């Protein structure tokens, strides 16, 4: 069973720069496990420690949001197309917030201060 998976730019370092990779699996969870076996670390960027999709990652099967198809239990078929898209917040404030949150190296108040500083600088 071949499933085409479109990889966003931010995750292409895991696929050797490939925009599209092929995978197999009966469900989205199976597909991500298969992809991770060939592109180590990819699954970890998409799945939380609790075993759910990160809320800042959108995944579509044939243009349908997997959150409405059963999330990781979404059924897949031969020839399906899966698209992985990072959620994007609008404007400089959103990007600054994402950067501050993902760094994990600053405190919550530090993140708020950094976001506010970056938003003012972007104007």
XYZ file of N, CA and C in Angstrom:
369
model
N 0.850 -1.170 0.000
C 0.000 0.000 0.000
C 0.898 1.235 0.000
N 0.775 2.075 -1.006
C 1.582 3.295 -1.086
C 0.711 4.508 -0.768
N 1.193 5.322 0.146
C 0.516 6.550 0.529
C 1.509 7.688 0.344
N 1.107 8.701 -0.403
C 1.953 9.866 -0.637
C 1.807 10.831 0.533
N 2.939 11.272 1.083
C 2.917 12.191 2.217
C 3.664 13.459 1.833
N 2.980 14.594 1.896
C 3.592 15.892 1.600
C 4.166 16.459 2.892
N 5.439 16.807 2.836
C 6.178 17.257 4.019
C 6.391 18.770 3.953
N 6.053 19.508 5.019
C 6.289 20.958 5.012
C 7.780 21.262 5.137
N 8.158 22.428 4.692
C 9.562 22.843 4.690
C 10.219 22.654 6.048
N 9.525 22.996 7.114
C 10.111 22.938 8.454
C 10.487 21.517 8.885
N 9.894 20.500 8.272
C 10.179 19.113 8.634
C 11.040 18.383 7.605
N 11.446 19.058 6.556
C 12.202 18.394 5.489
C 13.609 17.991 5.893
N 14.107 18.524 6.981
C 15.424 18.076 7.459
C 15.364 16.612 7.875
N 14.178 16.128 8.224
C 14.008 14.726 8.605
C 13.892 13.813 7.391
N 13.565 14.383 6.233
C 13.367 13.572 5.019
C 14.472 13.809 3.995
N 15.588 14.348 4.429
C 16.686 14.621 3.508
C 16.331 15.676 2.481
N 15.407 16.562 2.825
C 15.002 17.637 1.933
C 13.846 17.281 1.017
N 13.375 16.041 1.081
C 12.285 15.610 0.197
C 10.979 16.305 0.549
N 10.293 16.823 -0.473
C 8.988 17.463 -0.293
C 7.880 16.436 -0.167
N 8.069 15.284 -0.795
C 7.070 14.217 -0.800
C 7.781 12.900 -0.533
N 7.222 12.097 0.365
C 7.748 10.755 0.641
C 6.585 9.771 0.580
N 6.906 8.521 0.404
C 5.892 7.470 0.406
C 5.952 6.705 1.714
N 4.807 6.239 2.148
C 4.728 5.440 3.362
C 3.615 4.432 3.246
N 3.498 3.609 4.292
C 2.449 2.592 4.336
C 1.805 2.593 5.712
N 0.584 2.075 5.770
C -0.110 1.949 7.045
C -1.606 1.932 6.844
N -2.284 1.210 7.718
C -3.745 1.140 7.657
C -4.408 2.339 8.326
N -3.659 2.985 9.243
C -4.164 4.169 9.948
C -3.083 5.242 9.908
N -3.448 6.454 10.288
C -2.460 7.532 10.343
C -1.352 7.183 11.332
N -1.697 6.588 12.468
C -0.686 6.199 13.451
C 0.302 5.209 12.849
N -0.204 4.221 12.100
C 0.670 3.243 11.446
C 1.573 3.923 10.420
N 1.012 4.860 9.667
C 1.796 5.581 8.665
C 2.922 6.357 9.319
N 2.634 7.060 10.411
C 3.669 7.853 11.082
C 4.756 6.962 11.664
N 4.394 5.799 12.154
C 5.388 4.842 12.649
C 6.268 4.363 11.507
N 5.642 4.059 10.362
C 6.399 3.640 9.185
C 7.345 4.743 8.727
N 6.862 5.963 8.647
C 7.714 7.076 8.226
C 8.876 7.277 9.184
N 8.608 7.147 10.472
C 9.655 7.340 11.471
C 10.746 6.279 11.359
N 10.398 5.089 10.869
C 11.404 4.034 10.712
C 12.401 4.392 9.611
N 11.986 5.215 8.661
C 12.875 5.622 7.569
C 13.348 7.057 7.681
N 12.636 7.852 8.459
C 12.954 9.273 8.634
C 12.909 9.566 10.129
N 13.894 9.051 10.846
C 13.935 9.120 12.300
C 13.708 10.510 12.861
N 12.832 10.592 13.848
C 12.537 11.843 14.533
C 11.305 12.552 14.019
N 10.836 12.176 12.842
C 9.681 12.845 12.247
C 8.430 12.679 13.112
N 8.168 11.465 13.540
C 6.970 11.193 14.350
C 6.978 12.016 15.639
N 8.138 12.140 16.250
C 8.260 12.895 17.493
C 7.920 14.368 17.359
N 8.026 14.902 16.154
C 7.678 16.299 15.906
C 6.173 16.485 15.702
N 5.460 15.374 15.509
C 4.037 15.451 15.213
C 3.146 14.956 16.346
N 3.682 14.080 17.192
C 2.911 13.418 18.236
C 3.392 13.885 19.617
N 2.462 14.151 20.521
C 2.809 14.556 21.887
C 3.242 13.341 22.703
N 3.774 13.594 23.879
C 4.136 12.511 24.804
C 2.903 11.707 25.216
N 1.736 12.350 25.167
C 0.483 11.674 25.523
C -0.064 10.826 24.372
N 0.598 10.891 23.217
C 0.188 10.069 22.084
C -0.896 10.661 21.206
N -1.019 11.985 21.214
C -1.984 12.663 20.352
C -1.248 13.596 19.396
N -1.927 14.031 18.355
C -1.314 15.009 17.450
C -1.079 16.311 18.196
N 0.092 16.919 17.954
C 0.331 18.249 18.508
C -0.752 19.174 17.984
N -1.199 20.100 18.809
C -2.278 20.988 18.396
C -1.829 21.994 17.342
N -0.510 22.186 17.193
C -0.017 23.119 16.189
C 0.329 22.431 14.871
N -0.107 21.192 14.721
C 0.111 20.440 13.482
C -1.248 20.071 12.900
N -1.433 20.381 11.638
C -2.650 19.991 10.931
C -2.285 18.892 9.947
N -3.075 17.829 9.918
C -2.846 16.716 9.005
C -4.133 16.477 8.229
N -3.978 16.315 6.926
C -5.125 16.105 6.045
C -4.935 14.815 5.263
N -5.997 14.042 5.149
C -6.025 12.856 4.300
C -6.969 13.181 3.159
N -6.411 13.239 1.957
C -7.224 13.603 0.787
C -8.020 14.884 1.043
N -7.353 15.882 1.598
C -7.921 17.208 1.870
C -8.957 17.243 2.995
N -9.086 16.167 3.758
C -9.989 16.134 4.914
C -9.156 16.181 6.194
N -9.507 17.066 7.105
C -8.802 17.197 8.376
C -8.953 15.904 9.179
N -7.829 15.316 9.613
C -7.889 14.038 10.328
C -8.594 14.151 11.673
N -8.699 15.338 12.206
C -9.413 15.493 13.474
C -10.895 15.127 13.334
N -11.402 15.170 12.094
C -12.785 14.784 11.827
C -12.877 13.364 11.281
N -11.725 12.715 11.128
C -11.680 11.350 10.583
C -11.199 10.330 11.608
N -11.030 10.769 12.851
C -10.571 9.854 13.884
C -9.158 10.114 14.350
N -8.585 11.249 13.956
C -7.213 11.631 14.345
C -6.224 10.532 13.971
N -5.483 10.022 14.928
C -4.463 9.007 14.624
C -5.076 7.685 14.185
N -6.364 7.486 14.483
C -7.063 6.268 14.061
C -7.696 6.406 12.677
N -7.467 7.535 12.006
C -8.037 7.751 10.668
C -7.576 6.632 9.743
N -8.513 6.035 9.047
C -8.223 4.927 8.138
C -7.596 5.445 6.851
N -6.611 4.705 6.344
C -5.926 5.050 5.108
C -6.078 3.927 4.096
N -6.031 4.307 2.823
C -6.135 3.338 1.741
C -5.022 3.581 0.741
N -4.721 2.555 -0.036
C -3.728 2.661 -1.090
C -4.063 3.845 -1.995
N -3.074 4.688 -2.267
C -3.271 5.837 -3.140
C -3.700 7.107 -2.441
N -3.942 7.039 -1.131
C -4.307 8.244 -0.390
C -3.159 9.244 -0.399
N -3.517 10.495 -0.205
C -2.541 11.566 -0.099
C -2.676 12.199 1.279
N -1.574 12.259 2.006
C -1.557 12.849 3.345
C -0.713 14.119 3.286
N -1.259 15.203 3.801
C -0.543 16.477 3.836
C -0.355 16.885 5.283
N 0.879 17.201 5.644
C 1.207 17.681 6.991
C 1.466 19.176 6.884
N 0.741 19.957 7.668
C 0.899 21.413 7.649
C 1.048 21.933 9.069
N 2.078 22.734 9.315
C 2.150 23.373 10.624
C 1.088 24.457 10.706
N 0.455 24.582 11.856
C -0.514 25.661 12.045
C 0.248 26.974 12.064
N -0.305 27.978 11.431
C 0.373 29.259 11.328
C -0.482 30.328 11.995
N 0.143 31.061 12.910
C -0.535 32.192 13.541
C -0.242 33.432 12.712
N -1.149 34.368 12.714
C -0.985 35.552 11.879
C -0.023 36.573 12.453
N 0.687 37.237 11.569
C 1.529 38.375 11.912
C 2.777 38.033 12.702
N 3.560 39.045 12.952
C 4.824 38.879 13.666
C 4.599 38.389 15.086
N 3.505 38.813 15.702
C 3.219 38.408 17.075
C 3.080 36.896 17.165
N 2.386 36.293 16.221
C 2.185 34.846 16.230
C 3.483 34.091 16.070
N 4.340 34.535 15.156
C 5.617 33.858 14.955
C 6.523 34.027 16.165
N 6.500 35.209 16.774
C 7.312 35.436 17.968
C 6.833 34.554 19.112
N 5.516 34.402 19.238
C 4.968 33.549 20.292
C 5.381 32.105 20.073
N 5.285 31.643 18.845
C 5.673 30.264 18.545
C 7.151 30.038 18.850
N 7.986 30.987 18.487
C 9.418 30.851 18.746
C 9.701 30.846 20.243
N 9.037 31.728 20.971
C 9.263 31.804 22.412
C 8.800 30.537 23.113
N 7.662 30.015 22.706
C 7.122 28.817 23.339
C 7.967 27.604 22.994
N 8.395 27.489 21.748
C 9.143 26.300 21.342
C 10.549 26.261 21.915
N 11.080 27.393 22.329
C 12.449 27.397 22.851
C 12.541 26.721 24.215
N 11.479 26.765 25.016
C 11.432 26.138 26.344
C 12.568 26.578 27.265
N 13.393 27.493 26.815
C 14.549 27.862 27.631
C 14.306 29.127 28.443
N 13.126 29.704 28.305
C 12.828 30.898 29.072
C 11.572 30.668 29.891
N 11.411 31.434 30.922
C 10.246 31.286 31.792
C 8.990 31.776 31.084
N 7.852 31.492 31.663
C 6.587 31.957 31.093
C 6.570 33.474 30.982
N 6.986 34.157 32.043
C 7.001 35.616 31.986
C 8.017 36.081 30.957
N 9.123 35.378 30.855
C 10.130 35.722 29.842
C 9.565 35.572 28.446
N 8.732 34.564 28.241
C 8.108 34.350 26.928
C 7.162 35.493 26.603
N 6.367 35.894 27.593
C 5.433 37.005 27.384
C 6.214 38.273 27.058
N 7.275 38.541 27.813
C 8.092 39.729 27.571
C 8.731 39.694 26.188
N 9.233 38.517 25.795
C 9.888 38.381 24.492
C 8.897 38.592 23.361
N 7.701 38.053 23.493
C 6.674 38.217 22.465
C 6.290 39.683 22.340
N 6.078 40.345 23.456
C 5.709 41.756 23.427
C 6.816 42.591 22.795
N 8.064 42.312 23.159
C 9.220 43.044 22.615
C 9.312 42.843 21.111
N 9.157 41.597 20.652
C 9.250 41.294 19.226
C 8.101 41.918 18.440
N 6.909 41.936 19.037
C 5.750 42.526 18.358
C 5.947 44.018 18.156
N 6.490 44.685 19.162
C 6.757 46.132 19.059
C 7.845 46.382 18.015
N 8.878 45.559 18.016
C 9.977 45.723 17.059
C 9.526 45.492 15.628
N 8.534 44.639 15.430
C 8.057 44.306 14.085
C 7.240 45.444 13.463
N 6.776 46.341 14.289
C 5.937 47.457 13.761
C 6.807 48.392 13.069
